[in-house]
């Protein structure tokens, strides 16, 4: 299912190919997030034009709205949203722990109230896998316990133990035809818990492994450490997925640490705040600074927005509240993340990744504001 | 500039061709409204794919934001918004009288405060024409006095006199190269004032004539009468434009009364309320009724939304607040208005317009809610 095509000589970066029921995915890959069955502000044609290989959907959100009856009647998520390429669904574990109210953790799952209307619901390994089977996603994620960044070591240990137990339960549930299932490694910033969780999940034998419990408000250094403490215990010949990350420079650094798959709401979320990503950092298009700036968002960018519109026009659109403004920033930002991955793949193939990494990270000025956006609210396909 | 290709034998419907600096427009034509330099929620590619021949822009709104310096520096409105096809600009008269606060009507225009930030501004024939010259629209409209539906006969007479005087002033102002200028007939529901205004404007010799003072909250019968009282006094060999109208069935009836050009914010405005137009009336997609309705918005419709998505999916998108929902309803509704005009042209050409008109109007069930939307707030490219 996963073919490791090349390992970089000077880093842990890998070039790979993930074969799913609905197509082949070149890795490293960025997956745009379609939490509620739509990548925010974008249509399927725009997504395909910008080189999207796979998108995300979310079990928790789709379970609450539109609900399983509708998805079942539609013939699965792909048909419901008219998307023929692969879909990865998150299990809902993260959302139950971050979004839902009045949680009650039980042996086989979590009782909680819907954040929309307060309905009492229950999600556990069995339910999450059954929903994902009905959604018919190409990659399903196990139902995990994702504790907040501020948890004590004892709490993180409990979450790891629960995550392992639930992962085993997930492994035994029926799947959709051709559906892969990935385990999720928890363990916070505790190296020994990361190792323990990774080893235990690998023993269960999943089709791929995700690094969870990152993008939960922790500082960047800690996030990098969590990945470094996990990757060595994951199989070489299987895909590795860092959940809910990150900024462009972080993605480059995470590829260098051996991660193959990424998802993040940042491109579309910051777009709606009037901010654009560039290869040198973010710029606020909504702010007055670009009022008479006739350049595209980023010179040389070949996205639909940069081929058609100036910063000055986009600034005007955002300023007067025209939807086309946030649409075009969503197009550009998503394109930039996808193009970055395509560049990364080309550089790994050419043996020039280390040089690319050095230059990219040196040129990229992280915006404190964007990093804060990441930290404040959970970014893992959660509540965008 | 305007070529009358065919007059319908059984009605006043006309098939025509309007040649502008930026291309030829087949009439009858519907013009999507891009008040602030963007047809709400749509991009230029989508507009062109659905057969848009010309769009509207608005002097008042663009004067306030982004302001003339920006438009001038961009090299005109077409370049600012990246739209190569014709643009018609409304003069701002209607907005000054409907949107702006603390108006003071003077001999050569109106002093008012911006509805955005309260800045004291002045617009009159000279200013409106100068702004439209800078915008570089292909068709400019004269600066008129558009009184509300509730005005007394005396007030309407004063508005007509002012409109005629200002029209003459507009006629003498410099224009952009190749820019046509249309007069606007006022006169409310007073047949004699409509005739007087039309005759006076025709004497000034404009490139086309608009029927204004409709879509200002009057009942449909009165609106039709206002058109009927105006059209006979307009030249056969020049285009006639009914401003801010209307529903699909109204457009068919207005074509039958000899109108060639239309603009209306209804398609995009009701889209944002979750309502779709069909050839049989409107349907609320947001309401629960279509929760498990797997048909497209309208069967047989070839718009992007109907080719790709079910009512059930669109309903879900609207229900959870996803932008793609209102985007797709805006696509469908705008397409329907444009396709209707294209069907009307084909039927006039084939000599089957009367039959088409009878069947269309019989099948179309006007929605009181949509008619109310029209009445409550001004629809003439105003405040969408």
XYZ file of C-alpha atoms in Angstrom:
768
model
C 0.000 0.000 0.000
C 2.898 2.403 0.744
C 5.967 2.350 -1.427
C 9.084 4.102 -0.130
C 10.644 5.442 -3.322
C 13.621 7.277 -1.883
C 15.129 8.227 1.460
C 17.016 11.502 1.592
C 20.731 11.058 2.287
C 21.113 14.032 4.634
C 17.806 14.028 6.523
C 14.961 11.693 7.350
C 12.918 13.052 4.420
C 11.240 10.394 2.286
C 9.686 10.244 -1.134
C 6.806 7.793 -1.234
C 3.684 6.622 -2.949
C 0.519 5.722 -1.088
C -1.974 3.604 -3.005
C -5.595 3.896 -1.925
C -8.878 2.545 -3.266
C -9.419 5.832 -5.121
C -5.996 6.614 -6.432
C -2.314 6.969 -5.831
C -0.961 9.742 -3.593
C 2.569 11.083 -3.946
C 4.163 11.826 -0.584
C 5.074 14.036 1.206
C 1.514 15.276 0.760
C -0.581 18.123 2.129
C -4.275 17.328 2.593
C -6.746 20.250 2.511
C -9.273 20.023 5.314
C -12.962 19.573 4.495
C -14.229 19.192 8.051
C -17.937 19.408 7.261
C -17.745 18.008 3.740
C -16.351 21.140 2.098
C -12.859 22.615 2.054
C -13.859 26.058 3.245
C -14.706 28.505 0.423
C -13.308 26.185 -2.303
C -15.074 24.002 -4.850
C -13.894 20.572 -6.063
C -12.703 21.950 -9.404
C -10.521 24.560 -7.730
C -9.092 21.888 -5.437
C -8.219 19.613 -8.337
C -6.756 22.457 -10.386
C -4.370 23.301 -7.550
C -3.109 19.723 -7.400
C -5.032 18.353 -4.410
C -4.506 14.590 -4.141
C -6.600 13.841 -1.055
C -8.830 15.826 1.299
C -9.936 15.361 4.893
C -13.397 14.867 6.323
C -14.373 14.706 9.978
C -16.318 11.947 11.688
C -17.546 14.049 14.610
C -18.802 16.937 12.466
C -20.410 14.822 9.749
C -22.009 12.559 12.367
C -23.694 15.610 13.914
C -24.542 17.294 10.579
C -25.861 16.148 8.144
C -25.998 12.878 10.106
C -25.481 9.294 9.029
C -28.865 8.721 7.392
C -28.131 11.378 4.787
C -24.596 10.144 4.116
C -25.797 6.560 3.856
C -28.590 7.531 1.469
C -26.137 9.547 -0.623
C -24.002 6.443 -1.014
C -21.098 7.650 1.108
C -19.156 10.841 1.603
C -17.497 10.901 -1.836
C -20.836 10.880 -3.611
C -22.427 13.268 -1.125
C -19.798 15.944 -1.714
C -18.954 14.979 -5.332
C -15.278 14.214 -4.747
C -13.783 11.245 -6.600
C -10.257 11.400 -5.228
C -9.217 9.898 -1.884
C -10.621 11.118 1.441
C -9.070 10.609 4.872
C -11.465 10.884 7.799
C -10.407 11.864 11.265
C -12.063 9.725 13.905
C -13.729 12.383 16.007
C -11.582 11.607 19.030
C -9.897 14.970 18.925
C -13.201 16.834 18.549
C -14.890 14.979 21.388
C -12.033 16.045 23.625
C -11.750 19.633 22.366
C -15.190 20.749 21.140
C -17.913 18.759 22.830
C -19.321 19.700 26.211
C -19.973 17.667 29.357
C -17.810 14.697 28.502
C -17.927 11.456 30.402
C -15.126 9.079 29.503
C -16.217 5.464 29.700
C -14.485 2.157 29.018
C -15.514 1.968 25.389
C -15.790 5.601 24.417
C -17.003 9.025 25.422
C -20.457 10.303 26.231
C -20.788 13.966 25.279
C -23.166 16.660 24.232
C -23.155 17.973 20.661
C -21.593 21.435 20.456
C -24.411 22.382 18.048
C -27.600 21.551 19.918
C -26.604 19.769 23.097
C -27.901 16.344 22.027
C -26.426 13.519 24.129
C -24.162 11.397 21.931
C -21.658 8.587 22.319
C -18.519 7.967 20.312
C -16.013 5.217 20.912
C -13.806 2.941 18.822
C -16.766 0.917 17.595
C -18.941 3.915 16.714
C -16.117 5.910 15.101
C -15.149 2.989 12.880
C -18.761 2.267 11.957
C -19.297 5.914 10.981
C -16.099 5.934 8.947
C -17.195 2.709 7.274
C -20.436 4.422 6.253
C -18.592 7.566 5.158
C -16.518 5.224 3.002
C -13.299 7.163 3.438
C -10.142 5.760 1.883
C -8.179 6.192 5.092
C -9.895 5.944 8.488
C -8.269 7.038 11.737
C -8.562 5.212 15.053
C -10.564 6.801 17.862
C -7.955 8.209 20.249
C -7.767 10.133 23.496
C -6.069 13.425 22.748
C -5.346 15.241 26.010
C -4.651 18.990 26.116
C -1.131 20.411 26.128
C -1.514 21.310 29.799
C -2.140 17.740 30.999
C -0.077 16.182 33.774
C 2.206 13.242 33.080
C -0.321 11.018 34.811
C -3.130 12.246 32.597
C -1.032 11.759 29.470
C -0.205 8.216 30.569
C -3.873 7.446 31.064
C -4.618 8.874 27.607
C -1.884 6.741 26.057
C -3.204 3.591 27.697
C -6.746 4.387 26.600
C -5.544 5.251 23.078
C -3.780 1.883 22.774
C -6.772 -0.046 24.098
C -9.166 1.786 21.811
C -6.819 1.368 18.845
C -6.994 -2.397 19.319
C -10.782 -2.216 19.393
C -10.766 -0.097 16.216
C -8.524 -2.623 14.474
C -11.153 -5.312 14.945
C -14.122 -3.380 13.537
C -15.417 -3.935 10.010
C -14.136 -1.472 7.385
C -15.375 -0.166 4.080
C -13.994 -1.996 1.050
C -10.383 -1.017 0.482
C -10.393 1.291 3.524
C -7.031 1.706 5.239
C -6.832 2.394 8.980
C -4.120 4.438 10.669
C -3.161 4.321 14.346
C -2.572 7.577 16.258
C 0.431 7.918 18.584
C -0.209 10.001 21.707
C 2.166 10.709 24.576
C 2.433 14.494 24.752
C 5.968 15.708 25.289
C 7.035 12.561 27.129
C 9.607 10.656 25.101
C 9.012 7.381 26.916
C 5.234 7.580 26.468
C 5.651 8.385 22.770
C 7.877 5.357 22.349
C 5.586 3.118 24.348
C 2.507 4.225 22.415
C 4.237 3.903 19.029
C 5.567 0.413 19.781
C 2.203 -0.781 21.060
C 0.355 0.535 17.994
C 2.895 -0.893 15.573
C 2.360 -4.266 17.233
C -1.363 -3.971 16.389
C -0.377 -3.521 12.730
C -2.063 -0.566 11.119
C -1.756 0.635 7.518
C -0.080 3.834 8.641
C 0.669 5.821 11.777
C -0.234 9.325 12.801
C 1.422 11.544 15.331
C -1.395 13.020 17.400
C -1.346 15.263 20.441
C 0.495 17.912 18.458
C -1.097 21.189 17.376
C -2.789 21.350 20.762
C -1.286 24.652 21.831
C 2.264 23.482 22.542
C 5.331 25.578 21.581
C 6.995 24.708 18.278
C 10.093 23.191 19.869
C 7.932 20.812 21.861
C 5.944 19.848 18.777
C 9.160 19.034 16.902
C 10.357 16.962 19.867
C 7.086 15.025 19.990
C 7.629 14.089 16.344
C 11.301 13.244 16.908
C 10.343 11.027 19.831
C 7.826 9.134 17.742
C 9.233 8.667 14.233
C 12.092 6.289 15.173
C 9.564 3.734 16.402
C 7.417 3.747 13.276
C 7.995 1.288 10.412
C 10.051 2.555 7.442
C 7.680 1.020 4.921
C 4.512 2.687 6.165
C 3.210 6.253 5.905
C 3.567 8.724 8.787
C 1.076 11.481 9.284
C 1.508 14.532 11.561
C -1.978 15.691 12.461
C -3.053 19.340 12.246
C 0.337 20.817 11.258
C 1.590 23.422 10.437
C 3.120 26.548 8.891
C 5.079 26.186 5.614
C 8.445 26.284 7.388
C 7.222 23.752 9.947
C 6.107 21.423 7.160
C 9.585 21.536 5.629
C 11.124 20.761 9.023
C 8.674 17.939 9.663
C 9.398 16.377 6.274
C 13.072 16.509 7.271
C 12.081 14.551 10.396
C 10.498 11.773 8.357
C 6.824 12.781 8.147
C 4.923 11.963 4.925
C 1.430 13.383 5.384
C 0.006 16.651 6.705
C -3.294 18.405 7.151
C -3.947 21.853 8.511
C -6.749 24.418 8.541
C -4.297 27.333 8.544
C -4.410 28.047 4.774
C -8.174 28.554 4.689
C -8.561 29.906 8.212
C -6.035 32.715 7.922
C -7.456 33.471 4.443
C -10.753 34.303 6.073
C -8.886 36.695 8.354
C -7.468 38.462 5.293
C -3.960 36.994 5.608
C -1.981 35.358 2.823
C 0.880 32.897 3.067
C 3.970 33.464 0.957
C 7.206 31.510 0.805
C 8.710 34.254 2.983
C 6.017 34.401 5.637
C 2.516 35.797 5.915
C 1.239 39.160 4.760
C -1.966 40.852 5.766
C -3.815 41.680 2.570
C -6.689 43.264 4.464
C -4.447 45.825 6.143
C -4.014 49.189 4.474
C -0.399 48.556 3.506
C -1.252 46.971 0.157
C -3.895 49.536 -0.776
C -2.093 50.497 -3.983
C 0.037 47.377 -4.400
C -0.421 46.101 -7.946
C 1.603 42.931 -7.533
C -0.078 39.543 -7.135
C -0.045 38.085 -3.615
C 3.253 36.401 -4.445
C 5.218 37.096 -7.596
C 5.789 33.960 -9.653
C 2.883 32.127 -8.020
C 0.699 30.395 -10.592
C -2.470 30.013 -8.556
C -5.771 31.307 -9.948
C -5.731 34.286 -7.572
C -2.189 35.380 -8.466
C -2.796 34.906 -12.192
C -5.875 37.129 -12.040
C -5.826 39.682 -9.245
C -3.655 42.317 -7.586
C -3.118 42.729 -3.866
C -4.863 46.099 -4.158
C -8.028 44.527 -5.582
C -8.020 41.664 -3.072
C -7.519 44.183 -0.278
C -10.529 46.140 -1.538
C -12.653 42.965 -1.665
C -11.692 42.002 1.882
C -12.183 45.555 3.060
C -15.755 45.816 1.777
C -16.624 42.242 2.789
C -16.867 40.692 -0.690
C -16.753 36.878 -0.596
C -14.450 36.762 -3.620
C -11.685 38.188 -1.412
C -11.618 35.356 1.093
C -12.216 32.873 -1.734
C -9.106 34.036 -3.548
C -6.956 34.063 -0.404
C -8.175 30.518 0.318
C -7.197 29.531 -3.226
C -3.760 31.090 -2.933
C -2.968 29.776 0.545
C -4.087 26.241 -0.258
C -2.171 26.316 -3.528
C 0.958 27.456 -1.705
C 0.813 24.521 0.730
C 0.254 22.038 -2.114
C 2.975 23.566 -4.286
C 5.388 23.492 -1.357
C 4.837 19.750 -1.056
C 5.322 19.299 -4.779
C 8.586 21.280 -4.563
C 9.678 19.185 -1.596
C 9.018 15.979 -3.534
C 11.019 17.280 -6.495
C 13.939 18.228 -4.242
C 13.976 14.879 -2.444
C 13.946 13.163 -5.850
C 16.783 15.374 -7.099
C 18.820 14.978 -3.928
C 18.660 18.725 -3.209
C 16.240 18.684 -0.281
C 18.754 19.759 2.356
C 19.734 22.842 0.402
C 16.086 23.642 -0.284
C 15.240 23.170 3.387
C 18.031 25.462 4.520
C 17.080 28.243 2.132
C 13.343 27.942 2.645
C 13.527 28.023 6.421
C 16.054 30.886 6.369
C 13.783 32.968 4.129
C 10.576 32.194 5.975
C 9.745 34.670 8.718
C 7.193 33.063 11.033
C 4.376 35.373 12.031
C 3.682 35.381 15.738
C 0.067 36.130 14.972
C -0.342 33.062 12.788
C 1.469 30.875 15.294
C -0.909 32.188 17.941
C -3.900 31.382 15.749
C -2.549 27.850 15.662
C -2.102 27.633 19.373
C -5.271 29.254 20.645
C -7.709 26.900 19.059
C -7.196 23.353 18.031
C -6.182 23.148 14.406
C -6.527 19.436 13.771
C -9.414 19.653 11.307
C -11.418 20.564 14.301
C -13.492 23.603 14.524
C -12.422 25.631 11.562
C -24.355 51.391 -31.819
C -27.653 49.508 -31.393
C -28.948 47.324 -34.164
C -32.581 46.228 -34.002
C -32.457 42.769 -35.541
C -36.071 41.740 -35.190
C -39.322 42.983 -33.678
C -41.712 40.335 -32.414
C -44.990 40.230 -34.361
C -47.275 39.640 -31.380
C -45.613 41.729 -28.663
C -43.194 44.595 -28.276
C -40.296 42.164 -27.731
C -37.152 42.972 -29.697
C -34.024 41.135 -30.682
C -31.040 43.460 -30.844
C -27.308 43.889 -30.818
C -25.542 46.531 -28.782
C -21.993 47.308 -29.841
C -19.713 48.704 -27.142
C -16.031 49.535 -26.957
C -15.377 46.131 -25.385
C -17.635 43.874 -27.376
C -21.027 43.141 -28.805
C -23.980 42.391 -26.531
C -26.962 40.364 -27.689
C -30.236 41.744 -26.341
C -32.472 41.189 -24.461
C -29.659 40.886 -21.922
C -29.392 40.338 -18.182
C -26.473 42.105 -16.501
C -25.147 40.593 -13.235
C -24.556 43.268 -10.612
C -21.021 43.914 -9.356
C -21.822 46.892 -7.136
C -18.454 47.113 -5.394
C -16.370 45.659 -8.216
C -17.370 42.020 -7.681
C -20.532 40.124 -8.583
C -21.190 38.796 -5.121
C -19.584 35.386 -4.420
C -18.678 34.813 -8.102
C -15.357 35.025 -9.919
C -14.826 36.301 -13.484
C -14.322 32.799 -14.880
C -17.620 31.597 -13.435
C -19.368 34.665 -14.871
C -17.955 34.061 -18.321
C -18.739 30.336 -18.212
C -22.385 31.090 -17.505
C -22.596 33.388 -20.525
C -22.335 36.830 -18.929
C -21.988 39.507 -21.631
C -21.780 42.620 -19.442
C -21.730 43.378 -15.719
C -22.660 46.397 -13.623
C -20.530 48.539 -11.383
C -21.660 51.365 -9.131
C -20.327 54.908 -9.085
C -21.433 55.719 -5.540
C -19.976 52.567 -3.983
C -16.696 52.594 -5.913
C -16.257 56.325 -5.256
C -16.468 55.649 -1.514
C -14.396 52.440 -1.597
C -11.750 51.891 -2.887
C -11.882 55.529 -4.030
C -10.867 57.167 -7.262
C -7.116 57.273 -6.657
C -6.954 53.500 -6.587
C -9.148 53.031 -9.660
C -7.154 55.655 -11.571
C -3.863 54.042 -10.598
C -5.203 50.625 -11.620
C -5.958 52.019 -15.063
C -9.737 51.894 -14.746
C -12.349 49.537 -13.385
C -11.855 46.765 -15.955
C -8.213 46.394 -15.070
C -8.832 46.807 -11.341
C -11.283 43.894 -11.252
C -9.788 41.918 -14.174
C -12.882 41.949 -16.380
C -12.363 42.415 -20.134
C -16.002 42.384 -21.229
C -18.278 45.440 -21.125
C -19.229 47.174 -17.881
C -22.186 49.484 -17.324
C -21.903 51.840 -14.370
C -24.863 53.257 -12.540
C -24.416 56.939 -11.763
C -24.846 56.921 -8.018
C -28.034 58.998 -8.166
C -30.155 56.171 -6.856
C -27.730 55.419 -4.014
C -27.446 59.039 -2.936
C -31.224 59.121 -2.612
C -31.642 55.704 -0.985
C -28.490 54.922 0.989
C -26.706 58.102 1.976
C -27.600 60.061 5.069
C -28.294 63.783 5.633
C -28.850 64.744 2.025
C -28.986 68.327 0.854
C -30.174 68.682 -2.719
C -28.519 71.604 -4.469
C -28.757 73.023 -7.953
C -25.921 70.953 -9.374
C -26.076 67.827 -7.266
C -26.446 66.405 -3.783
C -24.410 66.905 -0.656
C -24.520 63.789 1.509
C -22.692 61.782 4.085
C -21.109 58.448 3.179
C -23.096 55.511 4.584
C -19.761 53.909 5.506
C -17.995 56.523 7.617
C -20.089 59.677 7.472
C -17.626 61.655 5.315
C -19.259 64.678 3.683
C -19.386 64.132 -0.078
C -20.928 65.755 -3.127
C -22.222 64.060 -6.251
C -23.897 65.765 -9.170
C -24.000 65.404 -12.942
C -20.472 66.688 -13.327
C -18.971 64.551 -10.564
C -20.868 61.386 -11.555
C -19.748 61.679 -15.170
C -16.162 62.416 -14.168
C -16.087 59.362 -11.901
C -17.576 57.174 -14.637
C -15.005 58.561 -17.064
C -12.251 57.465 -14.668
C -13.922 54.095 -14.099
C -13.869 53.752 -17.885
C -17.174 51.920 -18.094
C -18.542 51.098 -21.535
C -21.960 52.485 -20.672
C -22.334 55.369 -18.210
C -25.667 56.420 -16.718
C -26.772 60.016 -16.122
C -27.061 61.298 -12.558
C -30.781 61.291 -11.813
C -33.145 62.128 -8.971
C -34.919 58.908 -8.044
C -37.713 59.685 -5.565
C -39.242 56.989 -3.362
C -42.439 55.149 -4.298
C -44.327 57.118 -1.641
C -43.584 60.569 -3.109
C -46.367 63.031 -3.875
C -47.118 64.052 -7.454
C -45.468 67.385 -6.729
C -42.302 65.693 -5.477
C -42.206 63.415 -8.519
C -42.625 66.424 -10.823
C -39.724 68.192 -9.100
C -37.610 65.028 -9.468
C -38.450 64.790 -13.167
C -37.497 68.401 -13.752
C -34.254 67.968 -11.859
C -33.528 64.703 -13.677
C -33.967 66.398 -17.064
C -31.795 69.355 -16.091
C -29.068 67.104 -14.707
C -29.282 64.828 -17.761
C -28.468 67.810 -19.965
C -25.495 68.645 -17.748
C -24.314 65.026 -17.940
C -24.577 65.064 -21.711
C -22.043 67.889 -21.881
C -19.381 66.302 -19.692
C -16.294 64.622 -21.136
C -16.519 60.814 -21.492
C -14.049 57.985 -21.621
C -13.103 56.867 -25.103
C -15.942 54.929 -26.681
C -18.122 55.373 -23.590
C -21.880 55.431 -24.251
C -24.211 57.438 -22.001
C -27.805 56.496 -21.236
C -30.528 58.828 -19.985
C -32.837 57.734 -17.148
C -36.571 58.342 -17.351
C -38.256 59.172 -14.038
C -41.899 60.055 -13.393
C -43.121 57.465 -10.911
C -46.568 56.121 -11.723
C -47.651 59.305 -13.496
C -48.185 58.646 -17.196
C -47.862 62.298 -18.183
C -44.623 62.760 -16.234
C -43.166 59.592 -17.747
C -44.001 60.883 -21.225
C -42.670 64.346 -20.486
C -39.432 63.007 -19.063
C -38.922 60.535 -21.906
C -39.553 63.140 -24.595
C -37.228 65.651 -22.962
C -34.401 63.110 -22.600
C -34.797 61.843 -26.148
C -34.430 65.440 -27.300
C -31.053 65.562 -25.520
C -29.995 62.536 -27.589
C -28.487 59.791 -25.503
C -27.089 56.451 -26.657
C -29.840 54.582 -24.854
C -32.600 55.138 -22.321
C -33.274 53.612 -18.953
C -36.527 53.378 -17.078
C -35.719 54.431 -13.527
C -37.938 54.941 -10.531
C -39.001 51.295 -10.711
C -37.943 48.670 -8.184
C -38.437 51.266 -5.457
C -41.040 49.343 -3.497
C -44.012 49.768 -5.855
C -46.465 46.911 -6.575
C -45.801 44.871 -9.702
C -48.797 46.259 -11.607
C -47.558 49.793 -11.061
C -44.066 48.848 -12.173
C -45.429 47.361 -15.401
C -47.487 50.512 -15.967
C -44.452 52.743 -15.450
C -42.702 50.790 -18.197
C -45.759 50.871 -20.472
C -46.015 54.631 -19.986
C -42.400 55.144 -20.954
C -41.528 52.743 -23.782
C -43.777 54.356 -26.467
C -41.762 57.581 -26.226
C -38.354 55.952 -26.622
C -36.685 55.577 -30.031
C -37.053 52.190 -31.756
C -33.423 52.138 -32.788
C -31.920 52.578 -29.332
C -31.604 50.224 -26.346
C -34.048 50.390 -23.429
C -32.972 49.387 -19.974
C -35.282 48.711 -16.992
C -33.241 49.361 -13.888
C -33.147 46.950 -10.956
C -35.702 44.433 -12.261
C -36.905 41.749 -11.589
C -38.064 38.157 -11.090
C -37.789 35.717 -14.023
C -41.509 36.033 -14.886
C -41.260 39.829 -14.665
C -38.290 39.831 -17.030
C -40.318 37.876 -19.596
C -43.185 40.345 -19.250
C -40.869 43.328 -19.511
C -39.252 41.954 -22.657
C -42.791 41.637 -24.044
C -43.187 45.356 -23.269
C -40.149 46.297 -25.306
C -37.306 46.329 -22.758
C -33.848 45.195 -23.906
C -31.619 45.358 -20.838
C -31.971 44.323 -17.198
C -29.973 44.197 -14.008
C -31.018 42.880 -10.637
C -29.396 41.794 -7.382
C -32.085 39.168 -6.729
C -30.136 36.148 -8.083
C -27.182 36.659 -5.755
C -29.094 38.190 -2.862
C -31.648 35.417 -2.463
C -28.813 32.899 -2.937
C -27.235 34.222 0.219
C -30.542 33.635 1.993
C -30.479 29.994 0.867
C -33.124 30.386 -1.850
C -32.828 29.162 -5.426
C -34.679 30.338 -8.508
C -36.160 27.776 -10.840
C -38.215 28.254 -13.988
C -41.273 27.458 -11.845
C -40.560 29.785 -8.954
C -38.219 29.861 -5.987
C -37.393 27.038 -3.606
C -35.749 27.324 -0.237
C -32.741 25.041 -0.290
C -31.820 25.897 3.280
C -35.155 24.728 4.666
C -35.427 21.147 5.870
C -37.658 20.051 2.996
C -34.789 19.098 0.706
C -32.767 17.323 3.407
C -32.733 14.049 1.453
C -33.479 15.411 -2.010
C -30.889 14.030 -4.409
C -31.970 16.016 -7.449
C -30.011 19.050 -8.607
C -31.598 22.441 -7.855
C -33.391 22.244 -11.194
C -33.452 19.155 -13.356
C -32.053 19.796 -16.821
C -30.128 22.890 -15.675
C -26.558 22.871 -16.963
C -24.999 25.293 -14.497
C -21.903 24.243 -12.541
C -23.941 23.773 -9.350
C -26.577 21.547 -10.975
C -23.969 19.510 -12.837
C -22.109 18.805 -9.604
C -24.270 18.905 -6.496
C -27.563 17.678 -5.048
C -30.082 19.782 -3.172
C -29.338 17.655 -0.114
C -25.641 18.551 -0.193
C -26.290 22.235 -0.871
C -28.802 22.265 1.975
C -26.171 20.774 4.281
C -23.625 23.398 3.208
C -26.072 26.255 3.828
C -27.168 24.701 7.078
C -23.654 24.509 8.530
C -22.635 27.893 7.097
C -20.196 26.675 4.433
C -19.416 29.371 1.839
C -19.627 26.830 -0.994
C -23.392 26.669 -0.404
C -24.103 30.310 -1.105
C -21.503 30.282 -3.884
C -23.311 27.484 -5.690
C -26.747 29.079 -5.249
C -25.299 32.322 -6.624
C -23.940 30.377 -9.598
C -27.256 28.653 -10.248
C -29.447 31.725 -9.824
C -27.259 33.920 -12.006
C -27.058 31.189 -14.639
C -30.843 30.882 -14.640
C -31.319 34.603 -15.318
C -28.744 34.546 -18.122
C -30.142 31.345 -19.637
C -33.645 32.794 -19.526
C -32.447 35.746 -21.604
C -30.722 33.424 -24.034
C -33.971 31.394 -24.359
C -35.945 34.604 -24.872
C -33.581 35.679 -27.658
C -33.930 32.290 -29.359
C -37.717 32.463 -29.147
C -37.899 35.993 -30.531
C -35.622 34.888 -33.372
C -37.778 31.818 -34.033
C -41.036 33.763 -33.804
C -42.200 31.667 -30.825
C -41.827 34.264 -28.077
C -45.534 34.691 -27.369
C -46.024 30.984 -26.794
C -42.895 30.833 -24.645
C -44.069 33.868 -22.657
C -47.518 32.361 -22.042
C -46.122 29.026 -20.844
C -43.305 30.503 -18.769
C -45.502 32.946 -16.918
C -48.215 30.312 -16.366
C -45.690 27.900 -14.875
C -43.892 30.457 -12.747
C -45.313 30.802 -9.253
C -44.097 34.095 -7.810
C -42.923 33.844 -4.237
C -44.369 36.517 -1.995
C -41.221 36.347 0.065
C -38.970 37.113 -2.889
C -41.257 39.882 -4.104
C -41.103 41.341 -0.606
C -37.300 41.155 -0.651
C -37.488 43.234 -3.796
C -39.853 45.759 -2.336
C -38.391 46.275 1.108
C -35.001 47.396 0.040
C -33.965 49.028 -3.140
C -32.752 46.482 -5.635
C -31.224 48.723 -8.254
C -27.631 47.620 -7.802
C -27.827 49.502 -4.626
C -27.017 48.062 -1.331
C -26.751 44.385 -2.009
